[in-house]
Every structure is written in structure tokens, then in C-alpha cells.
Coordinates of N, CA, C and O in Angstrom, one line a residue:
X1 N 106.5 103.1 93.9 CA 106.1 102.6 92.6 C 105.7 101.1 92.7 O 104.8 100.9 91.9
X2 N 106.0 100.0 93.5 CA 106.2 99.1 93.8 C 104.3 98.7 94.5 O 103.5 97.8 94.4
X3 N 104.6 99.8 95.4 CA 102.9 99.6 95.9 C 101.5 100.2 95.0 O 100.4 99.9 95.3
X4 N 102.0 101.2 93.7 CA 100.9 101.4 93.3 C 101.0 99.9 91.9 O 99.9 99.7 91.4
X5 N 101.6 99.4 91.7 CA 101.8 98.1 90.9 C 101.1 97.3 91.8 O 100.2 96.8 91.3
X6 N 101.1 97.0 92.9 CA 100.4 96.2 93.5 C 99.4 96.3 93.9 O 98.8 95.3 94.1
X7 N 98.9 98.0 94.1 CA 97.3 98.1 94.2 C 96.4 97.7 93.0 O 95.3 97.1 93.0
X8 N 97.1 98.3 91.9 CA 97.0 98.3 90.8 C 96.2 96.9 90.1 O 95.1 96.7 89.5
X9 N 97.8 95.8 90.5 CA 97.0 94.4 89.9 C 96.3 93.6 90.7 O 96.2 92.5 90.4
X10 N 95.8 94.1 91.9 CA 95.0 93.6 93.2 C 93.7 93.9 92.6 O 92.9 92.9 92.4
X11 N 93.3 95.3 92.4 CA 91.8 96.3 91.8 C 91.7 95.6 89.9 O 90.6 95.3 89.5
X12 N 92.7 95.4 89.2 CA 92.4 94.6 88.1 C 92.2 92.9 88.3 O 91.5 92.4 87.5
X13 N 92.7 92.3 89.1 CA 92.2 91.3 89.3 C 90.6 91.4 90.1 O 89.8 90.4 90.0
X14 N 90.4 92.1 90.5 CA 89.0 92.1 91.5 C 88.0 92.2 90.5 O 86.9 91.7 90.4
X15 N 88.7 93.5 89.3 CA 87.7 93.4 88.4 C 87.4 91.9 87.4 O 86.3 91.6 87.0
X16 N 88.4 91.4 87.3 CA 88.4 90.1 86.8 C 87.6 89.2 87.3 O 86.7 88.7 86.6
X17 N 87.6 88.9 88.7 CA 86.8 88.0 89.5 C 85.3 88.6 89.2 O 84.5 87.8 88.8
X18 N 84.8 89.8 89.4 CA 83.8 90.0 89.5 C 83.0 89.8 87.7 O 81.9 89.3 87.6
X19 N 83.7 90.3 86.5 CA 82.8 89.8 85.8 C 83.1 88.5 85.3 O 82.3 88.0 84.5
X20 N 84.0 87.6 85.8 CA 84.0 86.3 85.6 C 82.5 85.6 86.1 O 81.9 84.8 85.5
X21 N 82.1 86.1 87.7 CA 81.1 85.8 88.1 C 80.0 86.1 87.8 O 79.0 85.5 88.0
X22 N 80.1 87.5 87.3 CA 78.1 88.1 86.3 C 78.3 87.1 85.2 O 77.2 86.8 84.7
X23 N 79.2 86.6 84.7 CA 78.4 86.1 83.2 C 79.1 84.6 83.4 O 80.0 84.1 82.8
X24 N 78.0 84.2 84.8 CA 78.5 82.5 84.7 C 76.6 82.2 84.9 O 75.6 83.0 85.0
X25 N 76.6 81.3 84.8 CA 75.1 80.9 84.5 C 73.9 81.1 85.2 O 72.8 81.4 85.0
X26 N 74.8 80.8 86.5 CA 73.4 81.7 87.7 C 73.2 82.7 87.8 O 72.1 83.1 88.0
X27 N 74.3 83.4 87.6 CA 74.3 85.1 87.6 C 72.9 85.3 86.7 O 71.8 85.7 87.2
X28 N 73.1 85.1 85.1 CA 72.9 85.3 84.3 C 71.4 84.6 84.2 O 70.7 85.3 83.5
X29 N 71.0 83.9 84.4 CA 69.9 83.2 84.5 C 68.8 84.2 85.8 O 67.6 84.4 85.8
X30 N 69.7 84.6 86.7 CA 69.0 85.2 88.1 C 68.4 86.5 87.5 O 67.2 86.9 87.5
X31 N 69.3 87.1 86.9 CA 68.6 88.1 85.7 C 68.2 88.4 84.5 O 67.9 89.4 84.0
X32 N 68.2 86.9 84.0 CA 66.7 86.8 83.1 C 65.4 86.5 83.7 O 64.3 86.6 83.1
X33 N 65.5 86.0 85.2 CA 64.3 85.4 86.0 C 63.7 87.3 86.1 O 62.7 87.7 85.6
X34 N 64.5 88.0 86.7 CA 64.3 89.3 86.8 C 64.2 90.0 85.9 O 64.4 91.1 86.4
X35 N 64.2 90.1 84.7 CA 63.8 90.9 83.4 C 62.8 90.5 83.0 O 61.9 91.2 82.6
X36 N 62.5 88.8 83.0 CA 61.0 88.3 82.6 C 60.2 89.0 83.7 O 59.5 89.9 83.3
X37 N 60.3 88.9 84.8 CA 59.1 89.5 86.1 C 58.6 90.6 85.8 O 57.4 90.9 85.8
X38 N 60.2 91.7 85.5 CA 59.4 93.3 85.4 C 58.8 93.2 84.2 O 57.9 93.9 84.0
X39 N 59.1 92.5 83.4 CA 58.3 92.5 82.1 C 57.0 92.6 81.9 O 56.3 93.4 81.2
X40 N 56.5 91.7 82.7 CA 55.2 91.7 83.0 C 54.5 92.6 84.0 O 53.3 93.0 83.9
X41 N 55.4 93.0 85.1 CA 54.7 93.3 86.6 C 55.3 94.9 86.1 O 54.4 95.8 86.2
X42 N 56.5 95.5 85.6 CA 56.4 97.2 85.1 C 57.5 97.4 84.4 O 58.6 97.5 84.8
X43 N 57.2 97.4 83.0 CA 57.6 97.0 81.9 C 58.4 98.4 82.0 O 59.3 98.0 81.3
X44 N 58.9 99.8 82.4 CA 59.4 100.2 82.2 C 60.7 100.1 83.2 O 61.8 100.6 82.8
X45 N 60.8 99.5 84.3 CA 61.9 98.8 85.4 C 62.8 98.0 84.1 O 64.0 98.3 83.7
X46 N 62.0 97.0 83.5 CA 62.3 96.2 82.2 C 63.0 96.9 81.2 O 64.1 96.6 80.7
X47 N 62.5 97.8 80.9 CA 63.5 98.2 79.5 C 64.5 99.2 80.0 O 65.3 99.7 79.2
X48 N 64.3 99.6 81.3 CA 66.2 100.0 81.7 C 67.1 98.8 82.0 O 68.0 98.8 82.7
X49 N 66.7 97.9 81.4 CA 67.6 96.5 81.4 C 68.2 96.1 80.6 O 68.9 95.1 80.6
X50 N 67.6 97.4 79.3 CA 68.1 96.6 78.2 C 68.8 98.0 77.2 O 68.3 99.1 77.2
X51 N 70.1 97.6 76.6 CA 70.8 98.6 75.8 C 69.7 99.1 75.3 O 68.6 98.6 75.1
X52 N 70.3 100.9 74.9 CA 69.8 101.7 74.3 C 69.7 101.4 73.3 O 68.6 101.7 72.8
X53 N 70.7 100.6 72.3 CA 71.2 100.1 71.2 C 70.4 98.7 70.6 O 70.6 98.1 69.6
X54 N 69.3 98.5 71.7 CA 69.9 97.1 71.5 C 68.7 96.6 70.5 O 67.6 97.3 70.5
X55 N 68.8 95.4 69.5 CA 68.6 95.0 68.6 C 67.6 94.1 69.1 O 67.9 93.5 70.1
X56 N 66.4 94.0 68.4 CA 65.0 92.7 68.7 C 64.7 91.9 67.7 O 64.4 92.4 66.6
X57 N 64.6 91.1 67.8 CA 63.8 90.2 66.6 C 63.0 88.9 67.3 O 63.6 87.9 67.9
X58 N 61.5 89.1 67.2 CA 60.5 88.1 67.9 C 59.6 87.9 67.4 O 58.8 88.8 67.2
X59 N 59.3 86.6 66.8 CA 58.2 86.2 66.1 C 57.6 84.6 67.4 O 58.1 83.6 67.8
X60 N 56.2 85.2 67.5 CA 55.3 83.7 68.2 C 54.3 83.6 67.3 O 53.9 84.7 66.8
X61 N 53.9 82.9 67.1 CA 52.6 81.9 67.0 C 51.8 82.0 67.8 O 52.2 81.6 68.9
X62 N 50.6 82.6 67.7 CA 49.9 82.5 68.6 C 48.6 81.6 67.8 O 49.1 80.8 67.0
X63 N 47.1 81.4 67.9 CA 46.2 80.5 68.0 C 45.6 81.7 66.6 O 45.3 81.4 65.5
X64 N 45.6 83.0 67.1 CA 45.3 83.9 65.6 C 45.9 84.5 64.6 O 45.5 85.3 63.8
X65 N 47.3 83.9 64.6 CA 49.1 84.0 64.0 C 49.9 84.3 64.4 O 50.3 84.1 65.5
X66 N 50.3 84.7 63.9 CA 52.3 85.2 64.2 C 52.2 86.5 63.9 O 52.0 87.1 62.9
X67 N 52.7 87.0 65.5 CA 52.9 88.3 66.4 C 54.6 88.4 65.9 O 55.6 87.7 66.0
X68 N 54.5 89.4 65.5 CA 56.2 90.2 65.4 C 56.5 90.9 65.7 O 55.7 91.9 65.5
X69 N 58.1 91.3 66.6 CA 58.2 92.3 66.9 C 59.8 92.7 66.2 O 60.7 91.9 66.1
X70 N 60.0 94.3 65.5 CA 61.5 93.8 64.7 C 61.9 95.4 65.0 O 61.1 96.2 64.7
X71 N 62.8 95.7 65.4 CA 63.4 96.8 65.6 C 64.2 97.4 67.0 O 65.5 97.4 66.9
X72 N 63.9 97.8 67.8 CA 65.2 98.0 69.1 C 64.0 98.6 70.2 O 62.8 98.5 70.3
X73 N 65.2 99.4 71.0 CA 64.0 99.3 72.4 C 62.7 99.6 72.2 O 61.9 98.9 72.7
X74 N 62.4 100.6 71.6 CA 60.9 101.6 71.5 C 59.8 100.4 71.8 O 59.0 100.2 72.7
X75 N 60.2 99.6 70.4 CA 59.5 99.0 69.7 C 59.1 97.5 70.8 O 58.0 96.9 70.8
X76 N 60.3 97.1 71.6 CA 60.2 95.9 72.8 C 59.5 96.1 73.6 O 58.7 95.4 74.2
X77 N 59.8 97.6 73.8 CA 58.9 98.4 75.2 C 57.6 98.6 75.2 O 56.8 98.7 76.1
X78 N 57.3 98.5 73.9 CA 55.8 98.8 73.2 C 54.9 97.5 73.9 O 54.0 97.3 74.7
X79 N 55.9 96.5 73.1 CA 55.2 95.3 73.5 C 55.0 94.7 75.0 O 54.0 94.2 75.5
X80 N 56.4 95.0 75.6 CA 56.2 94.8 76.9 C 55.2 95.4 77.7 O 54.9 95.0 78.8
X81 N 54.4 96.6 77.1 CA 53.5 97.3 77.6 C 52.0 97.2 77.3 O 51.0 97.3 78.1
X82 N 51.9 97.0 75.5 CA 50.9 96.6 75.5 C 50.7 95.1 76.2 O 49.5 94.8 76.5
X83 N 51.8 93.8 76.5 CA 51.6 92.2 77.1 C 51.3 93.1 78.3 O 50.1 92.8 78.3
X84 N 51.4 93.8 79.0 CA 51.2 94.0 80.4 C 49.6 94.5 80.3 O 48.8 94.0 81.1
X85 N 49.1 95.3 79.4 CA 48.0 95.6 79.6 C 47.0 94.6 79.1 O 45.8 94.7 79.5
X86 N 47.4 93.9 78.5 CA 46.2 92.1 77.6 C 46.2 91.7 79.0 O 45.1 91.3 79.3
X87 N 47.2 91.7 80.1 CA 47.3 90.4 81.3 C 46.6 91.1 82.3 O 46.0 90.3 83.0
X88 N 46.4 92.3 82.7 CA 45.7 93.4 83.3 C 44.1 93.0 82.8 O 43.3 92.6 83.7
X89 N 43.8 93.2 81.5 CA 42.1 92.9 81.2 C 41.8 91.6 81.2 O 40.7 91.3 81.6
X90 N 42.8 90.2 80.7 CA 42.6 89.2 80.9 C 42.3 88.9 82.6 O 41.4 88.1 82.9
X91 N 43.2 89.5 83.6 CA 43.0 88.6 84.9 C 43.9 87.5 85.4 O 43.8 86.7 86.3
X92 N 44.9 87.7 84.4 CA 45.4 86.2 84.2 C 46.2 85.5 85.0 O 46.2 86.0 86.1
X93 N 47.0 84.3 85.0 CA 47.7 84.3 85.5 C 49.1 83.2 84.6 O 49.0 82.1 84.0
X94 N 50.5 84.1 84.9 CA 51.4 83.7 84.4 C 52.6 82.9 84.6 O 53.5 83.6 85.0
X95 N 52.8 81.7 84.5 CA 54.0 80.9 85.1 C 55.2 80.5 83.7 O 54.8 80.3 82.5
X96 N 56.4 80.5 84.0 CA 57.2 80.1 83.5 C 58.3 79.3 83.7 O 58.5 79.2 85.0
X97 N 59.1 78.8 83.1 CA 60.8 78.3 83.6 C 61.4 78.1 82.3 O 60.9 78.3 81.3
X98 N 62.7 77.8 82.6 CA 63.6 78.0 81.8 C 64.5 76.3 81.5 O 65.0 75.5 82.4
X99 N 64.4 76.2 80.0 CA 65.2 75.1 79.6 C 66.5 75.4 79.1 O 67.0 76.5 78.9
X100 N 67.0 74.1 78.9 CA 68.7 74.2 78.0 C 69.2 76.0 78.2 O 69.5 76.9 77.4
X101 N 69.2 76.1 79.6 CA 70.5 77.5 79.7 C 71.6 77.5 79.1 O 72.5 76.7 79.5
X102 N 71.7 78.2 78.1 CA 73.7 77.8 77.7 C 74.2 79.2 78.1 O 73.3 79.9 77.9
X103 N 74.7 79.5 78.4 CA 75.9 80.9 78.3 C 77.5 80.5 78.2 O 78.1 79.6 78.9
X104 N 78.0 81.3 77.3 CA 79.4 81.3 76.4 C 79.9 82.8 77.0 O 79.2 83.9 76.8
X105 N 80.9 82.8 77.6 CA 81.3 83.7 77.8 C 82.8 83.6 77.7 O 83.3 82.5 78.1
X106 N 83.6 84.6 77.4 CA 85.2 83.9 76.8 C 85.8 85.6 77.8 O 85.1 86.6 77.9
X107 N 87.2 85.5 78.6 CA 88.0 86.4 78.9 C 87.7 87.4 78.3 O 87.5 87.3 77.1
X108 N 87.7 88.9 78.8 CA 87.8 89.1 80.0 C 86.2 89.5 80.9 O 86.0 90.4 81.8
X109 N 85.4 88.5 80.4 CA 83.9 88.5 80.3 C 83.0 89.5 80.5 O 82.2 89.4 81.4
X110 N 83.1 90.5 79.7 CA 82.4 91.5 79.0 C 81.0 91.1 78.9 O 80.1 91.7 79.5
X111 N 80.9 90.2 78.0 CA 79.7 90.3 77.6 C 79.7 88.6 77.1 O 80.7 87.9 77.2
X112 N 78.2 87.9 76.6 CA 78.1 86.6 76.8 C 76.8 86.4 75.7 O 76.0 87.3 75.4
X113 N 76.8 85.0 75.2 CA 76.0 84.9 74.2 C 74.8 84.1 75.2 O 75.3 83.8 76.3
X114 N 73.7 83.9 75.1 CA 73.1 83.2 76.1 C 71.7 82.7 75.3 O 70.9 83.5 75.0
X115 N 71.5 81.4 75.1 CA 70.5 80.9 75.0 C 69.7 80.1 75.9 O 70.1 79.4 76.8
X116 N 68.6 80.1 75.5 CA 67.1 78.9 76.5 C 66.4 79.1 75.7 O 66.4 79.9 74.7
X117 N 65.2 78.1 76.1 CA 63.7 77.7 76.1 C 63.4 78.1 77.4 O 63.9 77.9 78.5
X118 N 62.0 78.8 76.8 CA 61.0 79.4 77.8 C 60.1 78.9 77.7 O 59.7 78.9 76.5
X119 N 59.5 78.4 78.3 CA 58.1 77.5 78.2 C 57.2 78.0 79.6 O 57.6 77.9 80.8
X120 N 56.5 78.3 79.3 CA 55.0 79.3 79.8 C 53.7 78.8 79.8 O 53.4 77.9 78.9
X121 N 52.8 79.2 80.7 CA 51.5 78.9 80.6 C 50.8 79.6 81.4 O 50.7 79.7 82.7
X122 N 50.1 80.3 80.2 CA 49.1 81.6 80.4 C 47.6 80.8 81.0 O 47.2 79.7 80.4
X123 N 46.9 81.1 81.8 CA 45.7 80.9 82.2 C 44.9 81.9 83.2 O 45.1 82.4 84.3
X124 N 43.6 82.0 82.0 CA 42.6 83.3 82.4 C 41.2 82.5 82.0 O 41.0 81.7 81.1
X125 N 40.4 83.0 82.7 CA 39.2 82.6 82.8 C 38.3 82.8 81.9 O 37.3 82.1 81.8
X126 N 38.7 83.8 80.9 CA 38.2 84.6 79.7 C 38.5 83.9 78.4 O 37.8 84.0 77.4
X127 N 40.0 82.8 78.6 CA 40.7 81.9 77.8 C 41.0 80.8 78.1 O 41.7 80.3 77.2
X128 N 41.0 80.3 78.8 CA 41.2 79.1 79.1 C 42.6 79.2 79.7 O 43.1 80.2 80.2
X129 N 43.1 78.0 79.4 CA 45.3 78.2 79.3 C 45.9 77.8 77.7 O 46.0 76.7 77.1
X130 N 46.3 78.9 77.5 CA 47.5 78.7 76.6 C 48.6 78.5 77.0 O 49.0 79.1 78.1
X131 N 49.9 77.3 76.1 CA 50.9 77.3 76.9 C 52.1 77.5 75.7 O 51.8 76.8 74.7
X132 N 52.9 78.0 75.6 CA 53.9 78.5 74.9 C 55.5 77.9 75.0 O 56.0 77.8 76.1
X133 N 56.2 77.6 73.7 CA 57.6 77.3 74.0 C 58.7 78.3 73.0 O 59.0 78.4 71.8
X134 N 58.8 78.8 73.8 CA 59.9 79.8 73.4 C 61.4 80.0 73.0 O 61.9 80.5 73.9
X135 N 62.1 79.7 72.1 CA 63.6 79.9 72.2 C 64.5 81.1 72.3 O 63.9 82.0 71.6
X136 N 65.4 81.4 72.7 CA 65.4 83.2 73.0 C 66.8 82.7 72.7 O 67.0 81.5 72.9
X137 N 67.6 83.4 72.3 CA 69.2 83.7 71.5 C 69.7 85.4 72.4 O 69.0 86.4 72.0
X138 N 70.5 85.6 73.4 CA 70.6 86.7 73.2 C 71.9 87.2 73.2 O 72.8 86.4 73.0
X139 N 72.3 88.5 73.4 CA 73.5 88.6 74.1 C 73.3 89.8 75.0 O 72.3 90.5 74.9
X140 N 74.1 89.9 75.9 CA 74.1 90.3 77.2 C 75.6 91.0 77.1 O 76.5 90.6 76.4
X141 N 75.7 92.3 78.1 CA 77.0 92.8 78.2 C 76.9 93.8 79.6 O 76.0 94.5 79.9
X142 N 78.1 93.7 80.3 CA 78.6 94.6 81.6 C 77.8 96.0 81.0 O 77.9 96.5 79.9
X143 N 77.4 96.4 81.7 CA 77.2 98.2 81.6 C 78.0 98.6 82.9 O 78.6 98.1 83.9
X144 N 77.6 100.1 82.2 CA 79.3 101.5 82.9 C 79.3 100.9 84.6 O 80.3 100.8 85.2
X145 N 77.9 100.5 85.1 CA 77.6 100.6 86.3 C 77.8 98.9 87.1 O 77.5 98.7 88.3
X146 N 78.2 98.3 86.4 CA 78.3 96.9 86.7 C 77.0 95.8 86.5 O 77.2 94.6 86.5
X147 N 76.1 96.4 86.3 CA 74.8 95.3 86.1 C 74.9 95.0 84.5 O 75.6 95.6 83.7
X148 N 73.7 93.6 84.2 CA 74.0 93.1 83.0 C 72.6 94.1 82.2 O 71.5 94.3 82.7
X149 N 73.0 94.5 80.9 CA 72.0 94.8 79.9 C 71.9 93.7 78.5 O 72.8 92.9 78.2
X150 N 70.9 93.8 78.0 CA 70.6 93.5 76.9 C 70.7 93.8 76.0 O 69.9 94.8 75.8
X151 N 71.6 93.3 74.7 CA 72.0 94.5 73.4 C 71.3 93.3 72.4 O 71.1 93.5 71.2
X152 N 71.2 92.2 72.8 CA 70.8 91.2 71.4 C 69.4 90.9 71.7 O 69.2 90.8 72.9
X153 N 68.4 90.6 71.0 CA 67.6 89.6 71.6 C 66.7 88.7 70.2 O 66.1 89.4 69.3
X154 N 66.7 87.7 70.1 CA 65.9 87.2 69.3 C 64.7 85.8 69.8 O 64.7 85.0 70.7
X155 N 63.9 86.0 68.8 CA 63.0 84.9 70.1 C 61.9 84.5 69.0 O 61.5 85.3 68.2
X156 N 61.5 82.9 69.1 CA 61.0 82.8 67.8 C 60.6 81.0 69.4 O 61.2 80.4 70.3
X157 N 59.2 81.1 68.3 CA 58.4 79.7 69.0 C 57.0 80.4 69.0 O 56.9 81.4 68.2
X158 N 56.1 80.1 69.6 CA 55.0 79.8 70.0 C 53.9 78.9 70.6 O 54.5 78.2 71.5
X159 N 52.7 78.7 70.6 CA 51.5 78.1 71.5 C 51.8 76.4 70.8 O 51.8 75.9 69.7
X160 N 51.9 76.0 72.0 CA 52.2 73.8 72.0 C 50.9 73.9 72.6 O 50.1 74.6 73.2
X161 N 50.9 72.3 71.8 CA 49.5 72.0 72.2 C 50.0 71.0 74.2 O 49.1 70.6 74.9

């Protein structure tokens, strides 16, 4: 009895350490660097990243208005697919980084709230460079399998001069 009590809170602490460490800021930042990539490079790698469930709301500015996107995966994946095919005919090429990382994550770290600025700059021969600042609100949560998915996402900004 004595030894399965001890296996026991050895395998619940392990689980403890390990999502203490997915949803600390590098973790968490390492896989938004990798969700932005496939996004663009194969948008469907991308949206097995993100809950089945999960909730969108994205409005940019662009130079001919404001692009929206409002509803759950179908509807992100849409986008992620048609942005992959504009960057395909454009030629383009895409650089980003990330500002003000915050992530909030409280015991027994499930899941975490996570904000930044994304600031981008699109340049194609066809357009010149557009450069974009983005604020993204999301939340993030452990799946069955231990990697992080996306159940929240909202995102609102647009083209800086």
C-alpha cells in the first residue's frame, strides 16, 4: 500500500512539473513561433493546433479595409489557407516577432491566458512592403496528448505606416 502511495505521488508530481513547464513563457511562445510558421508554410499542420471548439475573432486593417474573420476552426482554416495561397501568387516574403509576451497561468496549469504584439512585414515585388501590428489575446490549454492547442483566439490591429 505504502509503495503504490508513493508511486502514485511521484507520477502526480511529474505530472505537475511537466505542465508547470508547457505553460511558462518559452514553452508557450516556442509554440506560437510554430503555429505562426505552419500557418503560412501548411495551414493544415496549423489547424491541428488548434481546439476543435475553439473560438476566433480577427479583425486587420488592411490599405483596402478591414478583413474579418468571426467563428471557429472551419472558418480560421479558411483563412489560413486562402493567406497561404495570396503569399504563393504574391512571391513574397514574410518576417515577424513578437512583443509584450504575457502568459498567466495559475495551478495546476491546464491551460493559460496569453497575450502579444505581432508586428510583421510583408514584402513582394508586386507590393511593395506592408508592415502590420497585431495584438492577439488568446487562450491555450494541455490536450489529451500533452501538446498545447488553441481554444481562444482574438486578434485585432493592422497595416502601420
Amino acid at each position: 500500500m505504502k509503495k503504490a502511495f508513493i508511486i502514485i505521488a511521484i507520477l502526480l508530481a511529474g505530472l505537475l512539473i511537466r505542465n508547470n513547464l508547457s505553460m511558462r513563457s518559452a514553452s508557450v511562445e516556442k509554440y506560437l513561433q510554430e503555429f505562426s510558421m505552419k500557418s503560412i508554410q501548411n495551414p493544415q499542420e496549423a489547424c491541428a493546433m488548434l481546439d476543435d471548439k475553439v473560438k476566433v475573432s480577427i479583425s486587420q486593417t488592411t490599405p483596402e479595409g478591414v478583413v474579418e474573420v468571426k467563428g471557429g476552426k472551419t472558418e480560421l482554416c479558411g483563412f489560413m489557407e486562402q493567406s497561404r495561397a495570396a503569399m504563393v501568387m504574391l512571391q513574397g516574403n514574410l518576417n515577424w516577432h513578437y512583443e509584450n509576451v504575457q502568459v498567466k497561468s495559475r495551478f495546476p496549469w491546464q491551460s493559460a491566458k496569453v497575450s502579444y504584439d505581432e508586428i510583421s512585414s510583408l514584402s513582394a515585388a508586386k507590393i511593395g512592403t506592408i508592415k502590420t501590428k497585431m495584438n492577439y489575446e488568446l487562450q491555450v490549454k494541455r490536450s489529451l496528448f500533452g501538446g498545447l492547442v488553441v481554444t481562444q483566439l482574438k486578434a485585432t490591429g493592422g497595416a502601420v505606416q
